[in-house]
PDB file of C-alpha atoms in Angstrom:
ATOM      1  CA  UNK W   1     124.203 132.599 127.776  1.00 57.00           C
ATOM      2  CA  UNK W   2     120.457 130.138 128.093  1.00 75.00           C
ATOM      3  CA  UNK W   3     118.904 133.111 126.598  1.00 73.00           C
ATOM      4  CA  UNK W   4     121.609 133.664 123.906  1.00 75.00           C
ATOM      5  CA  UNK W   5     121.290 130.313 122.544  1.00 76.00           C
ATOM      6  CA  UNK W   6     117.065 131.100 122.707  1.00 87.00           C
ATOM      7  CA  UNK W   7     117.542 133.786 120.515  1.00 90.00           C
ATOM      8  CA  UNK W   8     120.240 132.381 117.970  1.00 93.00           C
ATOM      9  CA  UNK W   9     117.673 129.386 117.896  1.00 92.00           C
ATOM     10  CA  UNK W  10     114.494 131.825 117.137  1.00 94.00           C
ATOM     11  CA  UNK W  11     116.772 133.479 114.533  1.00 95.00           C
ATOM     12  CA  UNK W  12     117.303 130.104 112.524  1.00 95.00           C
ATOM     13  CA  UNK W  13     113.739 128.655 112.692  1.00 94.00           C
ATOM     14  CA  UNK W  14     112.091 132.310 111.582  1.00 95.00           C
ATOM     15  CA  UNK W  15     114.666 132.210 108.621  1.00 94.00           C
ATOM     16  CA  UNK W  16     114.254 128.917 108.144  1.00 93.00           C
ATOM     17  CA  UNK W  17     110.256 128.972 107.596  1.00 93.00           C
ATOM     18  CA  UNK W  18     111.199 132.489 105.079  1.00 94.00           C
ATOM     19  CA  UNK W  19     113.492 130.078 102.571  1.00 93.00           C
ATOM     20  CA  UNK W  20     110.972 127.475 102.489  1.00 90.00           C
ATOM     21  CA  UNK W  21     108.182 130.046 102.241  1.00 91.00           C
ATOM     22  CA  UNK W  22     110.393 132.789  99.822  1.00 91.00           C
ATOM     23  CA  UNK W  23     113.352 131.158  98.704  1.00 90.00           C
ATOM     24  CA  UNK W  24     116.950 131.847  99.542  1.00 92.00           C
ATOM     25  CA  UNK W  25     117.581 134.515  96.543  1.00 91.00           C
ATOM     26  CA  UNK W  26     114.782 136.459  98.330  1.00 92.00           C
ATOM     27  CA  UNK W  27     114.459 136.417 101.094  1.00 93.00           C
ATOM     28  CA  UNK W  28     116.487 139.097 102.396  1.00 94.00           C
ATOM     29  CA  UNK W  29     117.939 139.561 106.417  1.00 95.00           C
ATOM     30  CA  UNK W  30     115.336 142.561 106.473  1.00 95.00           C
ATOM     31  CA  UNK W  31     112.337 140.284 105.880  1.00 95.00           C
ATOM     32  CA  UNK W  32     113.770 138.326 108.547  1.00 95.00           C
ATOM     33  CA  UNK W  33     114.723 141.251 110.929  1.00 94.00           C
ATOM     34  CA  UNK W  34     111.043 142.163 110.319  1.00 95.00           C
ATOM     35  CA  UNK W  35     109.412 138.458 111.091  1.00 95.00           C
ATOM     36  CA  UNK W  36     110.648 138.520 114.811  1.00 94.00           C
ATOM     37  CA  UNK W  37     110.705 141.874 115.285  1.00 94.00           C
ATOM     38  CA  UNK W  38     115.105 143.045 115.937  1.00 93.00           C
ATOM     39  CA  UNK W  39     117.099 145.080 114.265  1.00 93.00           C
ATOM     40  CA  UNK W  40     120.117 144.288 111.401  1.00 93.00           C
ATOM     41  CA  UNK W  41     122.740 145.150 114.430  1.00 92.00           C
ATOM     42  CA  UNK W  42     120.920 142.322 116.151  1.00 93.00           C
ATOM     43  CA  UNK W  43     120.816 139.888 113.795  1.00 94.00           C
ATOM     44  CA  UNK W  44     124.033 140.583 112.458  1.00 94.00           C
ATOM     45  CA  UNK W  45     125.262 139.685 116.408  1.00 92.00           C
ATOM     46  CA  UNK W  46     124.359 136.504 115.361  1.00 93.00           C
ATOM     47  CA  UNK W  47     124.942 135.875 112.009  1.00 94.00           C
ATOM     48  CA  UNK W  48     127.484 138.240 109.629  1.00 93.00           C
ATOM     49  CA  UNK W  49     125.658 136.596 106.558  1.00 93.00           C
ATOM     50  CA  UNK W  50     122.272 135.410 105.188  1.00 94.00           C
ATOM     51  CA  UNK W  51     124.838 132.137 103.854  1.00 94.00           C
ATOM     52  CA  UNK W  52     126.224 131.463 107.422  1.00 95.00           C
ATOM     53  CA  UNK W  53     122.597 131.474 108.766  1.00 95.00           C
ATOM     54  CA  UNK W  54     121.171 129.125 105.318  1.00 94.00           C
ATOM     55  CA  UNK W  55     123.892 127.241 106.574  1.00 95.00           C
ATOM     56  CA  UNK W  56     123.122 126.989 110.175  1.00 95.00           C
ATOM     57  CA  UNK W  57     119.628 125.967 108.999  1.00 94.00           C
ATOM     58  CA  UNK W  58     120.287 123.012 107.468  1.00 92.00           C
ATOM     59  CA  UNK W  59     122.832 122.481 110.272  1.00 94.00           C
ATOM     60  CA  UNK W  60     119.952 122.199 112.462  1.00 92.00           C
ATOM     61  CA  UNK W  61     118.361 120.240 110.259  1.00 90.00           C
ATOM     62  CA  UNK W  62     120.079 117.358 109.619  1.00 90.00           C
ATOM     63  CA  UNK W  63     120.819 117.180 113.089  1.00 91.00           C
ATOM     64  CA  UNK W  64     117.928 116.648 114.204  1.00 90.00           C
ATOM     65  CA  UNK W  65     117.185 114.407 111.242  1.00 88.00           C
ATOM     66  CA  UNK W  66     119.953 112.785 112.214  1.00 89.00           C
ATOM     67  CA  UNK W  67     119.395 111.998 115.980  1.00 92.00           C
ATOM     68  CA  UNK W  68     115.828 110.220 114.431  1.00 91.00           C
ATOM     69  CA  UNK W  69     117.277 107.811 112.166  1.00 88.00           C
ATOM     70  CA  UNK W  70     119.985 106.948 114.735  1.00 90.00           C
ATOM     71  CA  UNK W  71     117.448 106.405 117.737  1.00 92.00           C
ATOM     72  CA  UNK W  72     115.581 103.452 114.940  1.00 90.00           C
ATOM     73  CA  UNK W  73     118.504 101.700 113.352  1.00 87.00           C
ATOM     74  CA  UNK W  74     120.486 101.613 116.927  1.00 88.00           C
ATOM     75  CA  UNK W  75     116.598  99.859 118.296  1.00 89.00           C
ATOM     76  CA  UNK W  76     117.077  96.498 118.541  1.00 85.00           C
ATOM     77  CA  UNK W  77     113.557  95.963 119.528  1.00 89.00           C
ATOM     78  CA  UNK W  78     112.015  96.752 116.006  1.00 87.00           C
ATOM     79  CA  UNK W  79     111.894  94.357 113.456  1.00 86.00           C
ATOM     80  CA  UNK W  80     113.748  94.657 110.619  1.00 83.00           C
ATOM     81  CA  UNK W  81     111.129  96.011 107.795  1.00 81.00           C
ATOM     82  CA  UNK W  82     109.718  98.523 110.437  1.00 84.00           C
ATOM     83  CA  UNK W  83     113.071 100.018 110.868  1.00 85.00           C
ATOM     84  CA  UNK W  84     113.616 100.690 107.781  1.00 80.00           C
ATOM     85  CA  UNK W  85     110.058 102.191 106.539  1.00 79.00           C
ATOM     86  CA  UNK W  86     110.428 104.426 109.903  1.00 84.00           C
ATOM     87  CA  UNK W  87     113.706 105.383 109.284  1.00 82.00           C
ATOM     88  CA  UNK W  88     113.036 106.353 105.378  1.00 76.00           C
ATOM     89  CA  UNK W  89     109.729 108.166 106.720  1.00 78.00           C
ATOM     90  CA  UNK W  90     111.711 110.016 108.605  1.00 82.00           C
ATOM     91  CA  UNK W  91     113.910 111.467 106.181  1.00 78.00           C
ATOM     92  CA  UNK W  92     110.971 111.451 103.879  1.00 74.00           C
ATOM     93  CA  UNK W  93     109.010 113.747 106.488  1.00 79.00           C
ATOM     94  CA  UNK W  94     112.076 116.202 106.741  1.00 81.00           C
ATOM     95  CA  UNK W  95     112.033 116.897 103.108  1.00 76.00           C
ATOM     96  CA  UNK W  96     108.750 117.037 102.383  1.00 73.00           C
ATOM     97  CA  UNK W  97     108.436 121.162 103.543  1.00 80.00           C
ATOM     98  CA  UNK W  98     111.554 121.609 101.089  1.00 79.00           C
ATOM     99  CA  UNK W  99     110.303 122.587  97.404  1.00 73.00           C
ATOM    100  CA  UNK W 100     111.994 121.975  94.381  1.00 72.00           C
ATOM    101  CA  UNK W 101     112.675 125.772  93.656  1.00 76.00           C
ATOM    102  CA  UNK W 102     114.915 125.421  96.855  1.00 84.00           C
ATOM    103  CA  UNK W 103     116.838 122.880  95.918  1.00 81.00           C
ATOM    104  CA  UNK W 104     117.921 124.516  92.465  1.00 82.00           C
ATOM    105  CA  UNK W 105     117.932 128.485  94.488  1.00 87.00           C
ATOM    106  CA  UNK W 106     120.837 126.374  96.494  1.00 88.00           C
ATOM    107  CA  UNK W 107     122.367 124.952  93.743  1.00 87.00           C
ATOM    108  CA  UNK W 108     122.952 128.286  92.256  1.00 89.00           C
ATOM    109  CA  UNK W 109     123.635 130.744  95.118  1.00 91.00           C
ATOM    110  CA  UNK W 110     124.689 128.882  97.698  1.00 92.00           C
ATOM    111  CA  UNK W 111     126.882 126.206  96.318  1.00 92.00           C
ATOM    112  CA  UNK W 112     128.407 125.377  99.311  1.00 93.00           C
ATOM    113  CA  UNK W 113     125.493 124.947 101.145  1.00 92.00           C
ATOM    114  CA  UNK W 114     124.603 122.282  98.465  1.00 89.00           C
ATOM    115  CA  UNK W 115     127.320 121.050  98.689  1.00 90.00           C
ATOM    116  CA  UNK W 116     127.421 119.750 101.964  1.00 91.00           C
ATOM    117  CA  UNK W 117     123.929 119.099 102.244  1.00 85.00           C
ATOM    118  CA  UNK W 118     124.507 116.230  99.023  1.00 82.00           C
ATOM    119  CA  UNK W 119     128.036 115.058 101.098  1.00 85.00           C
ATOM    120  CA  UNK W 120     125.321 114.567 104.104  1.00 85.00           C
ATOM    121  CA  UNK W 121     123.147 112.651 102.545  1.00 77.00           C
ATOM    122  CA  UNK W 122     126.152 110.433 100.799  1.00 76.00           C
ATOM    123  CA  UNK W 123     127.753 109.913 104.408  1.00 80.00           C
ATOM    124  CA  UNK W 124     124.108 109.316 105.910  1.00 77.00           C
ATOM    125  CA  UNK W 125     124.092 106.288 103.476  1.00 67.00           C
ATOM    126  CA  UNK W 126     127.101 105.253 104.223  1.00 71.00           C
ATOM    127  CA  UNK W 127     127.246 105.248 107.750  1.00 77.00           C
ATOM    128  CA  UNK W 128     123.289 104.230 108.138  1.00 80.00           C
ATOM    129  CA  UNK W 129     121.861 102.534 105.552  1.00 80.00           C
ATOM    130  CA  UNK W 130     124.553 100.310 105.133  1.00 83.00           C
ATOM    131  CA  UNK W 131     124.480  99.148 108.771  1.00 84.00           C
ATOM    132  CA  UNK W 132     120.585  98.681 107.941  1.00 84.00           C
ATOM    133  CA  UNK W 133     121.356  96.620 105.140  1.00 84.00           C
ATOM    134  CA  UNK W 134     123.883  94.276 106.999  1.00 86.00           C
ATOM    135  CA  UNK W 135     121.569  93.550 109.899  1.00 86.00           C
ATOM    136  CA  UNK W 136     119.186  92.661 107.328  1.00 85.00           C
ATOM    137  CA  UNK W 137     121.634  90.011 105.359  1.00 87.00           C
ATOM    138  CA  UNK W 138     122.279  88.855 109.117  1.00 87.00           C
ATOM    139  CA  UNK W 139     117.924  88.384 109.675  1.00 85.00           C
ATOM    140  CA  UNK W 140     117.847  86.546 106.480  1.00 86.00           C
ATOM    141  CA  UNK W 141     114.948  89.338 105.402  1.00 83.00           C
ATOM    142  CA  UNK W 142     117.663  90.876 102.733  1.00 83.00           C
ATOM    143  CA  UNK W 143     118.667  88.568  99.876  1.00 82.00           C
ATOM    144  CA  UNK W 144     122.151  87.486 100.989  1.00 82.00           C
ATOM    145  CA  UNK W 145     123.330  87.575  97.140  1.00 83.00           C
ATOM    146  CA  UNK W 146     123.586  91.275  96.666  1.00 81.00           C
ATOM    147  CA  UNK W 147     126.736  93.583  96.888  1.00 84.00           C
ATOM    148  CA  UNK W 148     126.241  96.139  99.991  1.00 83.00           C
ATOM    149  CA  UNK W 149     127.677  98.384  98.794  1.00 82.00           C
ATOM    150  CA  UNK W 150     126.480  98.010  95.215  1.00 83.00           C
ATOM    151  CA  UNK W 151     123.239  98.837  97.119  1.00 80.00           C
ATOM    152  CA  UNK W 152     123.860 102.128  99.474  1.00 78.00           C
ATOM    153  CA  UNK W 153     126.103 103.933  96.045  1.00 79.00           C
ATOM    154  CA  UNK W 154     122.565 103.353  94.199  1.00 77.00           C
ATOM    155  CA  UNK W 155     120.587 104.588  97.249  1.00 73.00           C
ATOM    156  CA  UNK W 156     122.981 107.742  97.638  1.00 73.00           C
ATOM    157  CA  UNK W 157     123.079 108.291  93.474  1.00 75.00           C
ATOM    158  CA  UNK W 158     119.848 107.911  93.233  1.00 71.00           C
ATOM    159  CA  UNK W 159     118.741 110.192  96.087  1.00 69.00           C
ATOM    160  CA  UNK W 160     121.181 112.833  94.669  1.00 69.00           C
ATOM    161  CA  UNK W 161     120.241 112.823  91.361  1.00 69.00           C
ATOM    162  CA  UNK W 162     116.387 112.987  91.492  1.00 65.00           C
ATOM    163  CA  UNK W 163     116.718 115.936  94.052  1.00 68.00           C
ATOM    164  CA  UNK W 164     119.274 118.025  91.714  1.00 71.00           C
ATOM    165  CA  UNK W 165     117.661 120.503  89.332  1.00 69.00           C
ATOM    166  CA  UNK W 166     120.182 120.144  87.049  1.00 73.00           C
ATOM    167  CA  UNK W 167     120.308 116.271  86.576  1.00 72.00           C
ATOM    168  CA  UNK W 168     116.768 116.487  86.094  1.00 71.00           C
ATOM    169  CA  UNK W 169     117.411 118.836  83.248  1.00 74.00           C
ATOM    170  CA  UNK W 170     118.625 116.641  81.027  1.00 77.00           C
ATOM    171  CA  UNK W 171     114.656 114.826  80.503  1.00 76.00           C
ATOM    172  CA  UNK W 172     112.656 115.449  78.034  1.00 83.00           C
ATOM    173  CA  UNK W 173     110.090 117.983  79.600  1.00 80.00           C
ATOM    174  CA  UNK W 174     107.640 115.052  79.843  1.00 78.00           C
ATOM    175  CA  UNK W 175     109.262 113.227  82.170  1.00 76.00           C
ATOM    176  CA  UNK W 176     110.412 115.845  83.631  1.00 71.00           C
ATOM    177  CA  UNK W 177     106.426 117.167  84.368  1.00 75.00           C
ATOM    178  CA  UNK W 178     106.190 113.757  85.765  1.00 73.00           C
ATOM    179  CA  UNK W 179     109.013 114.834  88.717  1.00 69.00           C
ATOM    180  CA  UNK W 180     107.566 118.347  89.581  1.00 70.00           C
ATOM    181  CA  UNK W 181     106.178 116.525  92.657  1.00 70.00           C
ATOM    182  CA  UNK W 182     107.675 117.229  96.509  1.00 69.00           C
ATOM    183  CA  UNK W 183     111.214 115.713  97.119  1.00 65.00           C
ATOM    184  CA  UNK W 184     109.726 113.698  99.742  1.00 64.00           C
ATOM    185  CA  UNK W 185     107.687 112.103  97.458  1.00 71.00           C
ATOM    186  CA  UNK W 186     110.757 111.625  95.197  1.00 69.00           C
ATOM    187  CA  UNK W 187     112.734 110.676  97.902  1.00 67.00           C
ATOM    188  CA  UNK W 188     109.982 108.083  99.040  1.00 69.00           C
ATOM    189  CA  UNK W 189     109.397 106.250  95.849  1.00 73.00           C
ATOM    190  CA  UNK W 190     113.295 106.086  94.830  1.00 69.00           C
ATOM    191  CA  UNK W 191     113.594 104.301  97.960  1.00 67.00           C
ATOM    192  CA  UNK W 192     111.022 101.778  98.191  1.00 72.00           C
ATOM    193  CA  UNK W 193     111.665 100.884  94.410  1.00 72.00           C
ATOM    194  CA  UNK W 194     115.513 100.296  95.415  1.00 67.00           C
ATOM    195  CA  UNK W 195     114.055  98.181  98.602  1.00 66.00           C
ATOM    196  CA  UNK W 196     111.288  96.845  97.638  1.00 70.00           C
ATOM    197  CA  UNK W 197     113.977  94.757  95.223  1.00 72.00           C
ATOM    198  CA  UNK W 198     116.438  93.795  97.837  1.00 71.00           C
ATOM    199  CA  UNK W 199     113.868  92.631 100.495  1.00 69.00           C
ATOM    200  CA  UNK W 200     112.756  88.698 100.651  1.00 71.00           C
ATOM    201  CA  UNK W 201     109.602  87.858 100.040  1.00 73.00           C
ATOM    202  CA  UNK W 202     108.626  87.804 103.769  1.00 74.00           C
ATOM    203  CA  UNK W 203     110.434  90.714 104.437  1.00 69.00           C
ATOM    204  CA  UNK W 204     109.056  92.444 101.177  1.00 69.00           C
ATOM    205  CA  UNK W 205     105.388  91.538 102.659  1.00 72.00           C
ATOM    206  CA  UNK W 206     106.178  93.074 106.445  1.00 70.00           C
ATOM    207  CA  UNK W 207     107.563  96.741 104.816  1.00 66.00           C
ATOM    208  CA  UNK W 208     104.654  96.988 102.618  1.00 67.00           C
ATOM    209  CA  UNK W 209     102.032  96.458 105.817  1.00 71.00           C
ATOM    210  CA  UNK W 210     104.802  98.660 108.289  1.00 64.00           C
TER     211      UNK W 210
END
């Protein structure tokens, strides 16, 4: 059983690297087999399709990211500004290797995986960042007159929209050119703008220095 789990993990990791490098549409099952030195028969024993393998790769990404963010959010020994910045950094670092072309590839050729990823971003906002904001309000480091639900919705909507190629395509080419940056930078800058606006002056200085 352990050997089977290890083999499955190796397949997922190898496929994910190829998806990042070549995109989903351009990566073939033959490419994955060749990178691992296994037969297609062996590969299909674990995954029945390329889409199933893609979904498994992103599921593994989400599990890893969630575990790290949860560990930060639940740590009562970390000051709120550092906790906020650290959790955002974790997500940005996991998104860093994913180029905009792969996101567009997912939306067009693997819509079910794309929709699942967007749902994860939304649920993550409600489950984790809502807790963080409420903690900040209780500690006096987030402005108390803010509507928590609205802040969370702005966060989730901003990230989802900026990562969606179809949304960016609606803007003039000059603006699209400015957004030709890694998803991690888009995420980091959008979130910094939002959260800089909700923090108290003291917390803002701590956030900048964290």
